[in-house]
Short mmCIF file of C-alpha atoms in Angstrom, two decimals:
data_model
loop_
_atom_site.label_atom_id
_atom_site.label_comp_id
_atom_site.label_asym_id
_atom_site.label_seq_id
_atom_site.Cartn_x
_atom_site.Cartn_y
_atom_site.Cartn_z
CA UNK A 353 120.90 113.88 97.82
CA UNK A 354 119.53 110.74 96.38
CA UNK A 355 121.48 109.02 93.45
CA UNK A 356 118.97 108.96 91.36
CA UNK A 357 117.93 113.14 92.19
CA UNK A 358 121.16 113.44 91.11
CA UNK A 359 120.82 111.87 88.36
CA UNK A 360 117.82 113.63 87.83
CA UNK A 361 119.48 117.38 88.33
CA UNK A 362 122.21 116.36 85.45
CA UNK A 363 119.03 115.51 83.06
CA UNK A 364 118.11 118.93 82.95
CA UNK A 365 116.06 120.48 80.59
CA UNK A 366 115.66 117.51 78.71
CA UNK A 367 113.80 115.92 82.36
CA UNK A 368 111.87 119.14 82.47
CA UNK A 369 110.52 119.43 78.62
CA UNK A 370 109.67 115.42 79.30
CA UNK A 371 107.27 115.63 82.26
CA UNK A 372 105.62 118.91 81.35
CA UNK A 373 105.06 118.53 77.31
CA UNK A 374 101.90 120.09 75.62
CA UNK A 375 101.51 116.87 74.69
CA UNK A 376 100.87 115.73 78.26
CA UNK A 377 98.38 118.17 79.19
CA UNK A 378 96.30 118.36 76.03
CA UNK A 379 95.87 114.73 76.95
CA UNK A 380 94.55 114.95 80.15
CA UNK A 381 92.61 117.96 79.33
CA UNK A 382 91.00 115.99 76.45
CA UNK A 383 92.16 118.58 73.88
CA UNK A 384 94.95 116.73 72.07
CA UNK A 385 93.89 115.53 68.34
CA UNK A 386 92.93 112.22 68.06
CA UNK A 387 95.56 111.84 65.33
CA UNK A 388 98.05 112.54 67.13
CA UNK A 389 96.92 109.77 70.17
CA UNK A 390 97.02 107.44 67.55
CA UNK A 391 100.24 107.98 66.37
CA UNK A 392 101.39 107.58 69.66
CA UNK A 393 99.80 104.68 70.84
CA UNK A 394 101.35 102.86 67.39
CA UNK A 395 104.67 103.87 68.43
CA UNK A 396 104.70 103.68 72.33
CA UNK A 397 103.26 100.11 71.52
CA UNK A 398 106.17 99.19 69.61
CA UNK A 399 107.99 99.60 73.03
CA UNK A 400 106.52 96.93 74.79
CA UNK A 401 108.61 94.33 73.67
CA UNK A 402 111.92 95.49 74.45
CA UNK A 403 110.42 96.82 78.14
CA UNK A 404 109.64 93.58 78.97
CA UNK A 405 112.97 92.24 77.57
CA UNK A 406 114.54 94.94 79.81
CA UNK A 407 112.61 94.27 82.70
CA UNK A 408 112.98 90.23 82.61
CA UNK A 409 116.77 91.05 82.05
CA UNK A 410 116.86 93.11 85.40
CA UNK A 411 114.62 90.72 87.85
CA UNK A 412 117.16 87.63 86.46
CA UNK A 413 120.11 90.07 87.26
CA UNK A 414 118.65 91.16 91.10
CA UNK A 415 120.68 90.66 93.83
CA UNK A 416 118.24 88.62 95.83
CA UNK A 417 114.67 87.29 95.26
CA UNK A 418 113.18 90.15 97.29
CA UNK A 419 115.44 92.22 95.27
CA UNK A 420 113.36 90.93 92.20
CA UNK A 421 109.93 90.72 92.92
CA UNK A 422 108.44 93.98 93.37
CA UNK A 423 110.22 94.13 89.23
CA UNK A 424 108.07 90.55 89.05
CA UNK A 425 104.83 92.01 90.15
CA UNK A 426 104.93 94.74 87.82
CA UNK A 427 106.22 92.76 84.60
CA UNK A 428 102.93 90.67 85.05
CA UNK A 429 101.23 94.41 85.13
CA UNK A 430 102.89 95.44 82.12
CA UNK A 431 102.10 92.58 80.16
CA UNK A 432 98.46 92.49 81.34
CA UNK A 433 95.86 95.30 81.93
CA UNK A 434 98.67 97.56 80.17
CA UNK A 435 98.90 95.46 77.26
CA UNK A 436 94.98 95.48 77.09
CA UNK A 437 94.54 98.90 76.93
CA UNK A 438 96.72 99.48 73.89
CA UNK A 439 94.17 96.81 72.73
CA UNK A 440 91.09 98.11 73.19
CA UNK A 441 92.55 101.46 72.24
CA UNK A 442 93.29 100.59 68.95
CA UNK A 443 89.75 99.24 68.69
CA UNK A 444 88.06 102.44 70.06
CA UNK A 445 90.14 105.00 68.38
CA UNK A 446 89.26 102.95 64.66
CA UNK A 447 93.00 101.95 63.93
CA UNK A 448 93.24 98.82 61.49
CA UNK A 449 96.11 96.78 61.29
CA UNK A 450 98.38 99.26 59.35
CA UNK A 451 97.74 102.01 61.55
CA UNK A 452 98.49 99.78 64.53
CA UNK A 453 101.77 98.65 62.77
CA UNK A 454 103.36 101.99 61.22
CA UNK A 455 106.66 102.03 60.74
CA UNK A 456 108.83 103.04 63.84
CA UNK A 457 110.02 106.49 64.18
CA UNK A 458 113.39 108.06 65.12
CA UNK A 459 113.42 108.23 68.71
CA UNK A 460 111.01 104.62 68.77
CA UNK A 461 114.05 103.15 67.23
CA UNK A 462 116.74 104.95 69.33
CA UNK A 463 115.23 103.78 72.50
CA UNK A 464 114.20 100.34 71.91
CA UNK A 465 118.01 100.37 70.74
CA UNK A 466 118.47 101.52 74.44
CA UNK A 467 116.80 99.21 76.09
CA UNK A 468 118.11 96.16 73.98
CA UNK A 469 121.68 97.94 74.71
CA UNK A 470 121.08 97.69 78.04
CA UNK A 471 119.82 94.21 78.44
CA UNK A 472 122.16 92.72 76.50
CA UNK A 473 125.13 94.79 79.20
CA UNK A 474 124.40 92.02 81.82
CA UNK A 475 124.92 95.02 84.27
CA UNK A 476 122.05 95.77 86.53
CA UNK A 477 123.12 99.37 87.19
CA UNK A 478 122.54 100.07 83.53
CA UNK A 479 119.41 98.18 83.14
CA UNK A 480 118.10 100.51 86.26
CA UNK A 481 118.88 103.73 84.69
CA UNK A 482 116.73 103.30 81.70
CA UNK A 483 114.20 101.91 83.43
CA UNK A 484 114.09 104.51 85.80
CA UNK A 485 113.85 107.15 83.49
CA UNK A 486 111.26 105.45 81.53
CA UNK A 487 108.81 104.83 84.52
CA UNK A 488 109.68 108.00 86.71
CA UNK A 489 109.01 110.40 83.19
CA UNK A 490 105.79 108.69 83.60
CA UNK A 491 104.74 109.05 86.94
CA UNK A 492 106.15 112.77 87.27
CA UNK A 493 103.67 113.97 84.33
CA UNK A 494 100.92 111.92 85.35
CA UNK A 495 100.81 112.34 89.04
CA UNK A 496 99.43 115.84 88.76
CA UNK A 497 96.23 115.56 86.25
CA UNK A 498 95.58 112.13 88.52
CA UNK A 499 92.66 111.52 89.11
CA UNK A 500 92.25 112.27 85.66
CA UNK A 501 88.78 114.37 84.24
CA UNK A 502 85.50 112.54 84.27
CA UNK A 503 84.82 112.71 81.18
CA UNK A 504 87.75 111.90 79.41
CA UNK A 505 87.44 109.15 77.39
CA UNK A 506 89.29 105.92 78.72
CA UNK A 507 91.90 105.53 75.99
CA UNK A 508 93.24 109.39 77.86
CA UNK A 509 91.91 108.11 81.32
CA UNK A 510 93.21 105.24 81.65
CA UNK A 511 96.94 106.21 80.42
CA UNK A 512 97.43 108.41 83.20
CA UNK A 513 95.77 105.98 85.81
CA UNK A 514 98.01 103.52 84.90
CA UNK A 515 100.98 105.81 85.51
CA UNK A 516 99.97 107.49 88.79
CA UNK A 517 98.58 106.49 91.91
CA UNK A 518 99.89 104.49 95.14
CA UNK A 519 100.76 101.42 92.85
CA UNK A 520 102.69 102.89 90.28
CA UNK A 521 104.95 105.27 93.14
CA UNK A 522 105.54 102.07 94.68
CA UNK A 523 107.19 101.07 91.38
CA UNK A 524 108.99 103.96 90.54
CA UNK A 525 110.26 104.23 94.36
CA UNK A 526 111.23 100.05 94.15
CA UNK A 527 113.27 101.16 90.84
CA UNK A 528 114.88 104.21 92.32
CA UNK A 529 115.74 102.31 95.49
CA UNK A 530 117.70 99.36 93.76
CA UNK A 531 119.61 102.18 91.61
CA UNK A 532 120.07 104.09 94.67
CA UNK A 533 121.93 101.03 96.38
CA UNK A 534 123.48 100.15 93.58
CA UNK A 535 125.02 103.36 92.88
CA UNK A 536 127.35 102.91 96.74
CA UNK A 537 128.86 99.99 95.18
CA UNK A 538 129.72 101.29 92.22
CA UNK A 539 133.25 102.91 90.62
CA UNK A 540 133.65 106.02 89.36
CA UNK A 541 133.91 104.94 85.52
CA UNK A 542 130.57 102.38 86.18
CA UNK A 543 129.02 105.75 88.04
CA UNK A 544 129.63 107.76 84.79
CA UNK A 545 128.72 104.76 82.74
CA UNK A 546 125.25 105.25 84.34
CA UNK A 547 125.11 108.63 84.13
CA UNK A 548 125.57 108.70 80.69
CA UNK A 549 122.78 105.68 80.10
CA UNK A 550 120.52 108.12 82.26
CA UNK A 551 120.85 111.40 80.29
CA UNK A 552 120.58 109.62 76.57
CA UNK A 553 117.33 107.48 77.99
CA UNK A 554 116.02 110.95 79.12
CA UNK A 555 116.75 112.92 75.89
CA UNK A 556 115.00 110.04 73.80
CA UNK A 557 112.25 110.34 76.14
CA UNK A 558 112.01 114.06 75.43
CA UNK A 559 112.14 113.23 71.38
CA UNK A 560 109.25 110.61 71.92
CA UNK A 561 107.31 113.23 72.91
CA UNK A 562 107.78 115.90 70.63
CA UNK A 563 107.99 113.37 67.72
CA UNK A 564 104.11 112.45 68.86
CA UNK A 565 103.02 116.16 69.56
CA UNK A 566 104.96 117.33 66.11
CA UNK A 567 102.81 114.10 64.38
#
């Protein structure tokens, strides 16, 4: 078994309820209230920052340069056609600048907390974990309502394009693989260090989403 598919097995319930939420599927069937997309646009947005922190902090900590650049090549994603369609979301779904800039929720806080916590660790191993649950949540919900409905409008569309498809498994597989390697050199206390970092990134993801789907 992989490292990270263990990792995976000891996230349990919380990995299930956070790649097969209501909230999930209402979105790609085009059912869930626009209320509640907007909610979670405002706080998902508020992640961005910290990702890219994360992210940075993790290509500058790779063991080689062709360790780093796959990380590279999607930080220049992130902070381009992803940061546009938060954008142009906010301008089609009507949110002015208050709505765009509500105030941050439990689990927003807890795992921008996370991330910062792990980018400030200086430990790659840890900066993997939450970035492998943060990315492989993603793909593992998207990946089955991809290609998403015709008519959905982009601001659904486009969120689950952006997290499925050859591209984004080719992130999510670069990601696993460095933890995976990672994980041989590691001790046993660095090994539960990680495991622990795994299962609290996994439960905030799970909170995320019922937070939104509860808004």
């Amino acid at each position: 078994m992989r490292p990270t598919d263990h990792l995976r097995s000891l996230a349990g319930d919380d990995w299930i309820a956070a790649t097969t939420h209501p909230f999930c599927t209402e979105l790609a069937d085009g059912t869930l209230p626009l209320d509640k997309m907007r909610w979670y646009l405002a706080q998902d947005y508020q992640f961005v920052g910290n990702f890219v922190r994360l992210l940075a902090s993790a290509i500058a900590h790779a063991p080689t340069l062709a360790d780093s650049v796959p990380a590279a090549q999607f930080l220049a994603l992130v902070t381009g056609p992803e940061n546009t369609y938060f954008l142009r979301s906010f301008e089609a779904l009507g949110m002015d600048e208050a709505a765009q800039n509500a105030p941050p929720a439990p689990p927003t806080e807890g795992f921008n907390a996370l991330m910062a916590e792990a980018a400030a660790s200086g430990r790659y191993e840890l900066m993997l974990a939450v970035l492998v649950v943060a990315e492989w949540v993603y793909l593992s919900w998207a990946t089955p309502v991809n290609p998403p409905k015709e008519e959905l409008p982009f601001y659904f569309a486009e969120w689950i394009t952006l997290h499925a498809g050859e591209g984004f498994e080719g992130v999510v597989e670069y990601l696993r693989g460095q933890l995976d390697i990672t994980w041989d050199s590691l001790s046993d206390t660095a090994r539960s260090e990680v495991e622990t970092m795994f299962l609290r990134a996994a439960k905030l993801e799970r909170a995320f989403w019922d937070a939104s789907y509860a808004a």
